[in-house]
Structures are given as C-alpha cells and as structure tokens.
Short mmCIF file of C-alpha atoms and ligand atoms in Angstrom, two decimals:
data_model
loop_
_atom_site.label_atom_id
_atom_site.label_comp_id
_atom_site.label_asym_id
_atom_site.label_seq_id
_atom_site.Cartn_x
_atom_site.Cartn_y
_atom_site.Cartn_z
CA UNK A 1 -7.84 -14.90 -26.98
CA UNK A 2 -7.47 -14.34 -30.70
CA UNK A 3 -4.67 -11.88 -31.46
CA UNK A 4 -5.87 -11.59 -35.06
CA UNK A 5 -8.96 -9.65 -33.90
CA UNK A 6 -9.13 -5.90 -33.66
CA UNK A 7 -10.08 -4.88 -30.13
CA UNK A 8 -11.41 -1.71 -28.55
CA UNK A 9 -11.69 -0.50 -24.94
CA UNK A 10 -12.33 2.67 -22.99
CA UNK A 11 -9.07 3.25 -21.14
CA UNK A 12 -10.30 5.74 -18.51
CA UNK A 13 -11.91 4.83 -15.20
CA UNK A 14 -15.69 5.32 -14.85
CA UNK A 15 -16.98 8.64 -13.52
CA UNK A 16 -16.90 12.26 -14.65
CA UNK A 17 -13.78 13.48 -16.38
CA UNK A 18 -12.68 16.18 -18.77
CA UNK A 19 -11.05 13.75 -21.20
CA UNK A 20 -11.55 10.08 -21.91
CA UNK A 21 -9.25 7.64 -23.66
CA UNK A 22 -10.44 5.16 -26.27
CA UNK A 23 -7.91 2.58 -27.44
CA UNK A 24 -7.98 0.24 -30.46
CA UNK A 25 -5.42 -2.43 -31.33
CA UNK A 26 -5.19 -5.03 -34.06
CA UNK A 27 -4.76 -5.45 -37.81
CA UNK A 28 -7.81 -3.30 -38.75
CA UNK A 29 -7.48 -0.59 -36.10
CA UNK A 30 -6.40 2.05 -38.61
CA UNK A 31 -9.00 1.07 -41.22
CA UNK A 32 -11.85 1.38 -38.71
CA UNK A 33 -10.61 4.88 -37.82
CA UNK A 34 -10.27 5.87 -41.48
CA UNK A 35 -6.52 6.30 -41.29
CA UNK A 36 -4.97 5.67 -44.66
CA UNK A 37 -1.39 6.76 -44.08
CA UNK A 38 -0.51 5.97 -40.44
CA UNK A 39 2.43 8.00 -39.16
CA UNK A 40 3.63 7.41 -35.62
CA UNK A 41 2.96 10.26 -33.20
CA UNK A 42 0.42 12.40 -31.37
CA UNK A 43 -1.58 14.87 -33.42
CA UNK A 44 -4.74 16.90 -33.05
CA UNK A 45 -7.45 15.77 -35.39
CA UNK A 46 -11.23 15.63 -35.78
CA UNK A 47 -13.62 12.73 -35.41
CA UNK A 48 -16.69 12.89 -37.66
CA UNK A 49 -19.66 12.11 -35.44
CA UNK A 50 -22.84 12.56 -37.52
CA UNK A 51 -22.86 16.20 -38.55
CA UNK A 52 -20.31 17.18 -35.85
CA UNK A 53 -16.57 17.35 -36.31
CA UNK A 54 -15.32 16.55 -32.82
CA UNK A 55 -11.79 17.76 -31.95
CA UNK A 56 -9.70 14.86 -30.61
CA UNK A 57 -6.07 14.09 -29.91
CA UNK A 58 -4.95 11.05 -31.87
CA UNK A 59 -1.95 8.88 -30.99
CA UNK A 60 -0.89 6.47 -33.71
CA UNK A 61 1.60 3.64 -33.16
CA UNK A 62 1.97 1.28 -36.12
CA UNK A 63 3.09 -2.25 -35.20
CA UNK A 64 5.45 -3.81 -34.42
CA UNK A 65 6.86 -0.77 -32.54
CA UNK A 66 3.79 -0.29 -30.37
CA UNK A 67 2.93 -1.36 -26.83
CA UNK A 68 1.04 -4.46 -27.98
CA UNK A 69 3.18 -5.13 -31.04
CA UNK A 70 0.25 -4.62 -33.44
CA UNK A 71 -1.30 -1.43 -34.87
CA UNK A 72 -2.53 0.76 -32.03
CA UNK A 73 -4.54 3.95 -32.08
CA UNK A 74 -5.61 5.98 -29.05
CA UNK A 75 -8.20 8.73 -29.19
CA UNK A 76 -8.21 11.30 -26.40
CA UNK A 77 -11.74 12.67 -26.48
CA UNK A 78 -12.97 15.81 -24.68
CA UNK A 79 -15.74 14.96 -22.26
CA UNK A 80 -16.77 11.90 -20.34
CA UNK A 81 -18.23 8.49 -20.99
CA UNK A 82 -21.51 9.39 -22.76
CA UNK A 83 -19.61 11.08 -25.60
CA UNK A 84 -17.13 8.21 -25.83
CA UNK A 85 -20.04 5.74 -25.99
CA UNK A 86 -21.32 7.66 -29.06
CA UNK A 87 -17.88 7.44 -30.70
CA UNK A 88 -17.71 3.77 -29.84
CA UNK A 89 -21.14 3.20 -31.52
CA UNK A 90 -19.98 5.09 -34.58
CA UNK A 91 -16.85 2.91 -34.79
CA UNK A 92 -18.97 -0.25 -34.37
CA UNK A 93 -21.16 0.94 -37.27
CA UNK A 94 -18.12 1.58 -39.48
CA UNK A 95 -16.63 -1.83 -38.60
CA UNK A 96 -19.96 -3.47 -39.54
CA UNK A 97 -20.09 -1.70 -42.88
CA UNK A 98 -16.48 -2.72 -43.64
CA UNK A 99 -17.05 -6.30 -42.44
CA UNK A 100 -14.38 -5.95 -39.72
CA UNK A 101 -15.00 -7.93 -36.53
CA UNK A 102 -14.38 -5.33 -33.81
CA UNK A 103 -14.76 -6.61 -30.28
CA UNK A 104 -14.32 -5.43 -26.68
CA UNK A 105 -10.86 -6.09 -25.24
CA UNK A 106 -10.81 -8.65 -22.44
CA UNK A 107 -9.24 -7.82 -19.04
CA UNK A 108 -5.49 -7.29 -19.48
CA UNK A 109 -5.71 -8.14 -23.19
CA UNK A 110 -3.46 -5.27 -24.36
CA UNK A 111 -0.68 -6.48 -22.08
CA UNK A 112 -1.39 -10.11 -22.99
CA UNK A 113 -0.94 -9.17 -26.65
CA UNK A 114 2.31 -7.40 -25.83
CA UNK A 115 3.49 -10.67 -24.26
CA UNK A 116 2.20 -12.91 -27.07
CA UNK A 117 3.76 -10.62 -29.68
CA UNK A 118 7.11 -10.84 -27.87
CA UNK A 119 7.18 -7.16 -26.79
CA UNK A 120 7.57 -8.01 -23.08
CA UNK A 121 8.31 -11.18 -21.13
CA UNK A 122 5.95 -12.79 -18.65
CA UNK A 123 7.64 -11.17 -15.65
CA UNK A 124 7.35 -7.70 -17.15
CA UNK A 125 3.65 -8.38 -17.85
CA UNK A 126 3.16 -9.35 -14.21
CA UNK A 127 5.06 -6.20 -13.17
CA UNK A 128 2.62 -4.08 -15.18
CA UNK A 129 -0.35 -5.74 -13.50
CA UNK A 130 1.24 -5.24 -10.04
CA UNK A 131 1.94 -1.58 -10.88
CA UNK A 132 -1.74 -1.02 -11.62
CA UNK A 133 -2.71 -2.76 -8.36
CA UNK A 134 -0.12 -1.01 -6.17
CA UNK A 135 -1.48 1.00 -3.27
CA UNK A 136 1.65 1.61 -1.23
CA UNK A 137 5.19 2.75 -1.93
CA UNK A 138 6.55 -0.71 -1.18
CA UNK A 139 4.13 -2.31 -3.62
CA UNK A 140 5.03 0.20 -6.33
CA UNK A 141 8.75 -0.41 -5.87
CA UNK A 142 8.10 -4.15 -5.90
CA UNK A 143 6.14 -3.84 -9.15
CA UNK A 144 8.91 -1.74 -10.66
CA UNK A 145 11.43 -4.42 -9.66
CA UNK A 146 9.41 -6.95 -11.64
CA UNK A 147 8.86 -4.85 -14.74
CA UNK A 148 12.48 -3.68 -14.77
CA UNK A 149 13.40 -7.29 -15.44
CA UNK A 150 15.64 -7.96 -12.41
CA UNK A 151 14.09 -11.33 -11.64
CA UNK A 152 14.14 -12.39 -15.30
CA UNK A 153 17.83 -11.57 -15.54
CA UNK A 154 18.53 -13.50 -12.34
CA UNK A 155 16.53 -16.55 -13.50
CA UNK A 156 18.21 -16.48 -16.92
CA UNK A 157 21.67 -16.43 -15.31
CA UNK A 158 20.78 -19.45 -13.16
CA UNK A 159 19.24 -21.21 -16.17
CA UNK A 160 22.27 -20.56 -18.34
CA UNK A 161 24.56 -22.22 -15.77
CA UNK A 162 22.14 -25.19 -15.49
CA UNK A 163 22.08 -25.45 -19.31
CA UNK A 164 25.89 -25.52 -19.26
CA UNK A 165 25.91 -28.32 -16.67
CA UNK A 166 23.11 -30.23 -18.41
CA UNK A 167 25.06 -29.94 -21.66
CA UNK A 168 28.15 -31.43 -20.04
CA UNK A 169 26.25 -34.22 -18.29
CA UNK A 170 24.25 -35.13 -21.40
CA UNK A 171 27.34 -35.00 -23.57
CA UNK A 172 28.80 -37.56 -21.17
CA UNK A 173 25.79 -39.82 -21.81
CA UNK A 174 25.42 -39.38 -25.54
CA UNK A 175 28.89 -38.84 -26.91
CA UNK A 176 31.37 -40.67 -24.69
CA UNK A 177 32.54 -42.60 -27.72
CA UNK A 178 33.78 -39.33 -29.25
CA UNK A 179 37.39 -38.89 -28.31
CA UNK A 180 37.13 -35.12 -27.63
CA UNK A 181 34.12 -35.42 -25.31
CA UNK A 182 34.80 -35.90 -21.61
CA UNK A 183 31.93 -36.35 -19.17
CA UNK A 184 31.96 -33.82 -16.35
CA UNK A 185 33.72 -35.25 -13.28
CA UNK A 186 31.34 -35.77 -10.34
CA UNK A 187 33.34 -33.45 -8.03
CA UNK A 188 33.10 -30.65 -10.57
CA UNK A 189 29.34 -31.16 -10.94
CA UNK A 190 28.90 -31.08 -7.14
CA UNK A 191 30.97 -27.90 -6.77
CA UNK A 192 29.09 -26.20 -9.62
CA UNK A 193 25.65 -27.10 -8.22
CA UNK A 194 26.73 -25.93 -4.76
CA UNK A 195 27.85 -22.61 -6.27
CA UNK A 196 24.52 -22.32 -8.09
CA UNK A 197 22.57 -22.87 -4.90
CA UNK A 198 24.25 -19.94 -3.11
CA UNK A 199 22.51 -17.10 -5.04
CA UNK A 200 19.28 -19.11 -5.25
CA UNK A 201 19.10 -19.58 -1.47
CA UNK A 202 20.12 -15.97 -0.89
CA UNK A 203 17.41 -14.68 -3.25
CA UNK A 204 14.75 -16.75 -1.53
CA UNK A 205 15.93 -15.73 1.94
CA UNK A 206 15.81 -12.04 1.00
CA UNK A 207 12.54 -12.10 -0.87
CA UNK A 208 9.23 -10.62 0.20
CA UNK A 209 6.11 -11.77 -1.61
CA UNK A 210 4.05 -9.00 -3.12
CA UNK A 211 0.96 -10.58 -1.58
CA UNK A 212 2.62 -10.12 1.81
CA UNK A 213 3.19 -6.41 1.07
CA UNK A 214 -0.60 -6.13 0.73
CA UNK A 215 -1.17 -7.14 4.30
CA UNK A 216 -0.62 -4.70 7.13
CA UNK A 217 -1.69 -6.42 10.36
CA UNK A 218 -3.92 -4.48 12.73
CA UNK A 219 -2.89 -4.40 16.39
CA UNK A 220 -5.32 -2.96 18.95
CA UNK A 221 -4.51 -1.67 22.45
CA UNK A 222 -7.39 -2.60 24.72
CA UNK A 223 -8.05 -2.31 28.45
CA UNK A 224 -10.04 -0.53 31.13
CA UNK A 225 -10.18 3.28 31.18
CA UNK A 226 -6.91 4.74 32.53
CA UNK A 227 -5.00 1.46 31.96
CA UNK A 228 -2.23 3.41 30.21
CA UNK A 229 -3.15 2.46 26.62
CA UNK A 230 -2.63 5.91 25.07
CA UNK A 231 0.66 6.31 26.92
CA UNK A 232 1.81 3.00 25.48
CA UNK A 233 0.53 4.04 22.04
CA UNK A 234 2.67 7.21 22.18
CA UNK A 235 5.66 5.37 23.62
CA UNK A 236 5.58 2.73 20.87
CA UNK A 237 5.24 5.40 18.18
CA UNK A 238 8.01 7.42 19.79
CA UNK A 239 5.98 10.68 19.76
CA UNK A 240 3.05 12.33 21.53
CA UNK A 241 0.39 11.30 19.04
CA UNK A 242 -2.53 11.36 21.44
CA UNK A 243 -3.65 13.01 24.65
CA UNK A 244 -2.86 11.25 27.90
CA UNK A 245 -4.57 12.25 31.16
CA UNK A 246 -5.21 10.84 34.60
CA UNK A 247 -8.97 11.19 34.00
CA UNK A 248 -10.58 7.91 33.00
CA UNK A 249 -12.27 8.14 29.60
CA UNK A 250 -9.73 10.48 27.97
CA UNK A 251 -9.70 8.66 24.65
CA UNK A 252 -13.10 8.75 22.96
CA UNK A 253 -12.45 7.52 19.46
CA UNK A 254 -10.23 5.01 17.72
CA UNK A 255 -6.88 6.35 16.52
CA UNK A 256 -4.78 4.42 14.00
CA UNK A 257 -1.11 4.96 13.18
CA UNK A 258 1.33 2.90 11.14
CA UNK A 259 4.33 1.58 13.05
CA UNK A 260 7.37 -0.06 11.53
CA UNK A 261 9.07 -2.79 13.56
CA UNK A 262 12.58 -3.55 12.33
CA UNK A 263 14.05 -7.00 12.66
CA UNK A 264 16.86 -9.17 11.29
CA UNK A 265 14.40 -10.50 8.76
CA UNK A 266 13.41 -7.07 7.37
CA UNK A 267 10.82 -4.59 8.59
CA UNK A 268 7.22 -5.34 9.51
CA UNK A 269 4.67 -2.56 9.19
CA UNK A 270 1.62 -2.73 11.45
CA UNK A 271 -1.36 -0.48 12.03
CA UNK A 272 -1.52 0.32 15.74
CA UNK A 273 -4.94 1.29 17.11
CA UNK A 274 -5.68 3.06 20.38
CA UNK A 275 -9.28 3.15 21.45
CA UNK A 276 -11.51 4.16 24.31
CA UNK A 277 -11.14 2.31 27.59
CA UNK A 278 -13.73 -0.37 28.12
CA UNK A 279 -15.37 -0.91 31.48
CA UNK A 280 -17.18 -4.24 31.56
CA UNK A 281 -18.34 -3.62 35.13
CA UNK A 282 -20.54 -0.66 34.11
CA UNK A 283 -24.12 -2.08 34.25
CA UNK A 284 -25.77 0.95 32.62
CA UNK A 285 -23.56 2.30 29.88
CA UNK A 286 -24.79 5.66 28.55
CA UNK A 287 -25.22 6.73 24.95
CA UNK A 288 -21.57 7.85 24.65
CA UNK A 289 -20.18 4.69 26.29
CA UNK A 290 -22.26 2.54 23.95
CA UNK A 291 -21.04 4.49 20.90
CA UNK A 292 -17.41 4.13 22.06
CA UNK A 293 -17.95 0.45 22.75
CA UNK A 294 -19.33 0.00 19.24
CA UNK A 295 -16.30 1.73 17.72
CA UNK A 296 -13.81 -0.38 19.66
CA UNK A 297 -15.88 -3.49 18.82
CA UNK A 298 -15.52 -2.68 15.10
CA UNK A 299 -11.78 -2.23 15.53
CA UNK A 300 -11.55 -5.60 17.26
CA UNK A 301 -13.33 -7.33 14.40
CA UNK A 302 -10.62 -6.23 11.95
CA UNK A 303 -7.70 -6.84 14.28
CA UNK A 304 -4.99 -9.50 14.07
CA UNK A 305 -3.61 -9.01 17.55
CA UNK A 306 -4.93 -7.50 20.77
CA UNK A 307 -2.64 -6.00 23.39
CA UNK A 308 -4.61 -6.35 26.61
CA UNK A 309 -3.36 -3.65 29.00
CA UNK A 310 -3.85 -4.12 32.73
CA UNK A 311 -2.89 -1.41 35.26
CA UNK A 312 -1.56 -2.22 38.78
CA UNK A 313 -4.23 -3.60 41.10
CA UNK A 314 -6.65 -4.47 38.26
CA UNK A 315 -7.84 -7.71 36.72
CA UNK A 316 -7.39 -8.22 32.97
CA UNK A 317 -10.66 -7.49 31.14
CA UNK A 318 -12.61 -10.44 29.82
CA UNK A 319 -12.48 -10.18 26.03
CA UNK A 320 -14.78 -13.05 25.22
CA UNK A 321 -18.06 -11.12 24.97
CA UNK A 322 -16.30 -8.73 22.62
CA UNK A 323 -15.00 -11.09 20.04
CA UNK A 324 -17.24 -12.88 17.56
CA UNK A 325 -15.67 -16.10 16.33
CA UNK A 326 -12.53 -14.93 18.09
CA UNK A 327 -11.00 -18.41 18.36
CA UNK A 328 -8.05 -17.53 16.15
CA UNK A 329 -7.45 -14.06 17.56
CA UNK A 330 -4.13 -13.60 19.30
CA UNK A 331 -3.92 -11.76 22.63
CA UNK A 332 -0.76 -10.36 24.16
CA UNK A 333 -1.07 -9.55 27.88
CA UNK A 334 0.76 -6.46 29.09
CA UNK A 335 1.09 -5.25 32.68
CA UNK A 336 1.32 -1.43 32.41
CA UNK A 337 2.82 1.24 34.75
CA UNK A 338 5.32 -1.19 36.25
CA UNK A 339 7.40 1.72 37.53
CA UNK A 340 4.59 2.20 40.07
CA UNK A 341 4.29 -1.45 41.06
CA UNK A 342 7.64 -3.20 41.07
CA UNK A 343 6.30 -6.43 42.42
CA UNK A 344 2.71 -7.44 41.86
CA UNK A 345 0.70 -10.47 40.87
CA UNK A 346 -0.17 -9.39 37.30
CA UNK A 347 0.80 -11.72 34.49
CA UNK A 348 2.05 -10.71 31.06
CA UNK A 349 4.82 -8.54 29.73
CA UNK A 350 5.92 -5.89 32.22
CA UNK A 351 6.08 -2.38 30.75
CA UNK A 352 6.25 1.24 31.76
CA UNK A 353 5.67 4.05 29.30
CA UNK A 354 7.31 6.48 31.73
CA UNK A 355 10.59 4.59 32.11
CA UNK A 356 10.43 2.79 28.71
CA UNK A 357 10.65 -0.52 30.57
CA UNK A 358 9.82 -3.53 28.41
CA UNK A 359 9.05 -1.54 25.23
CA UNK A 360 11.68 -3.33 23.10
CA UNK A 361 10.46 -6.69 24.35
CA UNK A 362 6.89 -5.64 23.57
CA UNK A 363 7.70 -4.70 19.94
CA UNK A 364 9.61 -7.97 19.51
CA UNK A 365 6.66 -9.89 20.95
CA UNK A 366 4.20 -8.09 18.65
CA UNK A 367 6.36 -9.08 15.72
CA UNK A 368 6.71 -12.71 16.70
CA UNK A 369 3.00 -12.99 17.56
CA UNK A 370 2.26 -11.87 14.01
CA UNK A 371 4.48 -14.48 12.44
CA UNK A 372 7.66 -12.42 12.24
CA UNK A 373 8.14 -12.15 8.50
CA UNK A 374 8.63 -8.81 6.78
CA UNK A 375 5.99 -6.92 4.79
CA UNK A 376 8.12 -3.90 3.88
CA UNK A 377 10.34 -3.91 0.83
CA UNK A 378 13.72 -2.80 2.19
CA UNK A 379 16.61 -1.84 -0.12
CA UNK A 380 18.22 -5.27 0.37
CA UNK A 381 15.00 -7.18 -0.36
CA UNK A 382 13.52 -8.57 -3.55
CA UNK A 383 9.86 -8.66 -4.48
CA UNK A 384 8.41 -11.88 -5.75
CA UNK A 385 4.85 -12.92 -6.19
CA UNK A 386 3.80 -16.32 -4.87
CA UNK A 387 4.13 -17.92 -8.28
CA UNK A 388 7.73 -16.70 -8.66
CA UNK A 389 8.60 -17.76 -5.16
CA UNK A 390 7.31 -21.29 -5.63
CA UNK A 391 9.14 -21.61 -8.97
CA UNK A 392 12.46 -20.58 -7.38
CA UNK A 393 11.77 -22.79 -4.37
CA UNK A 394 11.04 -25.84 -6.54
CA UNK A 395 14.18 -25.18 -8.58
CA UNK A 396 16.23 -24.98 -5.39
CA UNK A 397 14.66 -28.21 -4.05
CA UNK A 398 15.44 -30.02 -7.30
CA UNK A 399 19.08 -28.90 -7.17
CA UNK A 400 19.22 -29.90 -3.49
CA UNK A 401 17.99 -33.40 -4.43
CA UNK A 402 20.57 -33.56 -7.18
CA UNK A 403 23.30 -32.73 -4.66
CA UNK A 404 22.09 -35.45 -2.28
CA UNK A 405 22.08 -37.97 -5.14
CA UNK A 406 25.53 -36.93 -6.35
CA UNK A 407 27.09 -37.10 -2.89
CA UNK A 408 25.74 -40.62 -2.33
CA UNK A 409 28.45 -43.28 -2.09
CA UNK A 410 26.58 -45.37 -4.66
CA UNK A 411 26.70 -42.72 -7.33
CA UNK A 412 23.44 -42.87 -9.31
CA UNK A 413 23.33 -43.43 -13.06
CA UNK A 414 24.27 -40.20 -14.75
CA UNK A 415 20.85 -40.19 -16.49
CA UNK A 416 19.28 -39.50 -13.07
CA UNK A 417 21.39 -36.38 -12.67
CA UNK A 418 20.60 -35.21 -16.19
CA UNK A 419 16.87 -35.67 -15.45
CA UNK A 420 17.16 -33.51 -12.31
CA UNK A 421 18.93 -30.76 -14.24
CA UNK A 422 16.17 -30.88 -16.88
CA UNK A 423 13.58 -30.67 -14.13
CA UNK A 424 15.27 -27.59 -12.64
CA UNK A 425 15.28 -26.03 -16.11
CA UNK A 426 11.59 -26.83 -16.55
CA UNK A 427 10.87 -25.05 -13.26
CA UNK A 428 12.79 -21.95 -14.37
CA UNK A 429 11.01 -22.15 -17.70
CA UNK A 430 7.89 -21.05 -15.82
CA UNK A 431 9.64 -17.69 -15.34
CA UNK A 432 11.70 -17.21 -18.48
CA UNK A 433 9.85 -19.34 -21.03
CA UNK A 434 10.46 -22.97 -21.85
CA UNK A 435 14.06 -24.14 -22.15
CA UNK A 436 14.00 -26.76 -24.90
CA UNK A 437 16.23 -29.80 -25.34
CA UNK A 438 17.68 -27.90 -28.31
CA UNK A 439 18.98 -25.20 -25.95
CA UNK A 440 20.89 -27.90 -24.06
CA UNK A 441 22.08 -29.51 -27.30
CA UNK A 442 23.29 -26.13 -28.56
CA UNK A 443 25.40 -25.95 -25.42
CA UNK A 444 26.86 -29.39 -26.14
CA UNK A 445 27.76 -28.41 -29.68
CA UNK A 446 29.12 -25.07 -28.58
CA UNK A 447 31.54 -26.69 -26.17
CA UNK A 448 32.68 -29.71 -28.12
CA UNK A 449 33.54 -30.43 -31.66
CA UNK A 450 31.00 -33.25 -31.69
CA UNK A 451 30.05 -34.42 -35.19
CA UNK A 452 32.60 -32.19 -36.85
N1 LIG B 1 3.73 6.20 36.38
C1 LIG B 1 3.17 5.89 35.22
N2 LIG B 1 2.03 6.50 34.86
C2 LIG B 1 1.48 6.15 33.66
C3 LIG B 1 2.07 5.20 32.80
N3 LIG B 1 1.30 5.06 31.71
C4 LIG B 1 0.27 5.91 31.87
N4 LIG B 1 0.36 6.56 33.03
C5 LIG B 1 -0.58 7.55 33.54
O1 LIG B 1 -1.86 6.97 33.65
C6 LIG B 1 -2.87 7.88 33.29
C7 LIG B 1 -3.74 7.32 32.20
O2 LIG B 1 -2.93 7.14 31.06
P1 LIG B 1 -3.53 7.01 29.60
O3 LIG B 1 -2.42 6.59 28.71
O4 LIG B 1 -4.30 8.23 29.22
O5 LIG B 1 -4.53 5.81 29.81
P2 LIG B 1 -5.64 5.26 28.82
O6 LIG B 1 -5.72 3.80 29.04
O7 LIG B 1 -5.38 5.72 27.44
O8 LIG B 1 -6.95 5.94 29.37
P3 LIG B 1 -8.35 6.18 28.62
O9 LIG B 1 -8.08 6.82 27.33
O10 LIG B 1 -9.06 7.07 29.53
O11 LIG B 1 -9.01 4.86 28.52
C8 LIG B 1 -2.13 9.18 32.89
O12 LIG B 1 -2.11 10.05 33.98
C9 LIG B 1 -0.74 8.71 32.56
O13 LIG B 1 0.25 9.71 32.78
C10 LIG B 1 3.29 4.58 33.25
O14 LIG B 1 3.89 3.73 32.59
N5 LIG B 1 3.78 4.95 34.46
MG1 LIG B 2 -6.48 6.75 26.13
#
C-alpha cells in the first residue's frame, strides 16, 4: 500500500439510492477535483460533467486534520451508481491529463492510512472495522469499547509498569559500578510482578472475544407430537409465546426465540427453536407431515444442541435418520410432564412445565452442553478480539514464567529476568506499537543520574 498515491472509492453500498458518496484521499485529491483554495467544510457546489453542471455537496478536509491524515474530499452526488460512474470516469480523465496516478482504494485503505499517518492507533482501527461488521447490540458496544481506546489505555498502563521494572533490572546489569544505581531487590521485583498480574488476569477472566459474540448457538426442542415441547418452550422463555393444546400436531411450523441464560461467567444467548412433533412410526406421512418434517429437518441441520423431549410412557425418538453427519451433534434427553409420572423408567433430566420442576437444571445443562462461556457483553465484561486475547495471554504467561524463575531458590542470572520483561513488552507491542530498547533506557536515565 503506497500512501503517496491518491485514491478514490465509491463510499455507498451497491443498489438504488437517492445520493451516493464518492471519496478521494491523497496528495493530489484537490488538484484532480479542480480545487485551488481548499477550505475545510461542507458546501454546495457544482461538478462539470460534459455540458452539465451537476449540483453536488462537497466536503473538504485538508490534511493533516482529516480522517486519513492526508487531503480528503468527499462528493455527495444526487442519484445512484450510474451517475457516480460517469463522475468517476471524468475524474480518471482529468487525472490522466494532469499525469496524476489515481487508483481505486483497497479494502480498508482509508482507515489503514489513518493508522499509518498516526491519526488512530491499531486498536482504534480494529474498532472501526468491528463497528462496520457489528450486527447486534453487544457487537456494537464491543466495537465501541475498542475504538474508544479502553484496551489501549490498559495495555499502555501495564507496559509502562513493565518498562519501569525492565529499567530497574537492566540498570542493575549495566550500571552497578555507578554508585547511585542500585539493582532492584528480588523481593521487590516479585511483589511488583505479582501486582501487575492481578489486573492482567482479571482482564482476561472478564473478557469476551468479539468472535464469540458473533455466535448464537441454536437449540432445538424435538420429540413426538404432544411430548410437551411447546409447553417447555414457553416455560423456558417465561411467557406464553406459542399455543399449547392437548391435540397432537398443534405446532405446525418452526418458531425461534432468543433466550438469555445467566451464569457466574456472564450471560449466554441462545436461539431456542420449537418445531412440529415428529412421529417416526407414521408409515404414510401426508403432504403436510412431510412439509413439517422438512422444516424441522432444516432446523436440525443448523442446530448445536437438541433437547429430545419424551412424554410419560413413550420411548425417546430415534434421531439418527434425521441427522446428516450428526456425529458431533449434542443431544440432551429430557423426560417431560413429570408431575404426571412421579416414578417411571424414562432416562434424562426430569422436568414439568406445569410445576416448573427441573427448569433451572435444564437451563444450566443447556449452558454447560454448549461449553458454558458467555457470548453477551455484560457491563462488567470487556471485548477483545482473538488477536488481543492471545497477546494479553502471552504477556501474562511470560510474567508467570518470570515469577517462577524469580521464586526459584537458585535465583537465575538477572539477564534472564530482563529478557522475560523484554519479551512481555514485545507481546504488548503487538497492541500498542513496538516498545524499543530506547524506551527502557529512557526509564533508566529518568530514574537515575547515570552518566551525569
Ligand atoms: N401435566 C402436564 N401437562 C403438560 C406438561 N407439558 C405439556 N402438557 C400438556 O400436554 C399437551 C401437549 O403439550 P404441548 O406443549 O402442546 O406439546 P407439543 O410437544 O408442543 O405438541 P405438538 O406441537 O403437537 O407436537 C398440552 O395439553 C399441555 O397442557 C406438563 O409438564 N405437565
Ligand atoms: Mg407444539
């Protein structure tokens, strides 16, 4: 990616629209658009397109105070893509005549330029990308957390304490012959690293990866007609979402509702599906039965967990013919209507939608069957993407190793400890930018009068 180029892109999604945005950025953006005296702001203007003077809104942001850090111009054009394509061709022609290389912007290039020009840090850039991708409230809040700089601030605080410690340890190696330099005592180093590990561990324990927020597991209630599936569906949701009746075949279609299961480890959101009862003993299913069977079959294919409901006196249905490549599919067996049959031979979790028996155990079992971890960003949680999480985890592991080394009876050479601190800083550098040996040296010189 060459930041010296001038780039152009249509900033509106494809399809019909009343206005379309065209954005240029780079050293020749103003020249291509014939702007001689660029003044920051939004103004109405005209764009000369052949013999037509097209009214446009023009936003001018001279660098370095623009989103990307270089000269930016945005044209808001009335009409959709075909008109914008004509403007684009006209601009290409002008660029050719002026000898300006004008090229299409690559994916994310405006934000990449903002990063490369020092307008935003890497974490803010990732936050912008997550904001664009966000589909749920949790994802949007997570993205905001990234772009608001919370993680960067946290990582910088940790790094600054590691720089302080590295400065002290390295001063002990390099300048012990200076009378005013005292190497950090081992106990003090251990206490400081322990203190550093507390927020790091806490952050990791309370973090939810953004990738995890993407995934809402699908849980399907399945069983014979009249098994009590819809009653269980309503009972789990805590409201009368669907019709329940003693007539077999009440539910005809697949209903889906989100359900949040709270736990010590944060909340887990699932999509709970209630479908038509399935009667494997029916040798001649009619048109309607076949259609219902197809619908429930589709639901099963996208499910992560099946709750197999069996009413008193019935055998659990055989799910094998239903599930293609279902080896990895989890099944939770539930004996329904246990208020009617206190003691029977059915296996599985005993529930009753009427008396609420076993409902708490069922939600806990759903959660643990799905792996338990949270996919909802609660107020006390932090969003990280997988890259951030592994950086923080590696930093924590490195500091853990340093603690083990320091607590060893045969204390290791101090160079080993310094190397571990450097390694932890290198890990954090993946979040906040590289921490150079000079940063550590600055710390040494700031604390001691070395070389005065
Ligand atoms: N006593 C008792 N009756 C229940 C319980 N759960 C469901 N029922 C009754 O069983 C009948 C069938 O319940 P539904 O929840 O509609 O069963 P379903 O599996 O959804 O049935 P289909 O949609 O027809 O496949 C209704 O009359 C319910 O009131 C329960 O826990 N205890
Ligand atoms: Mg039903």
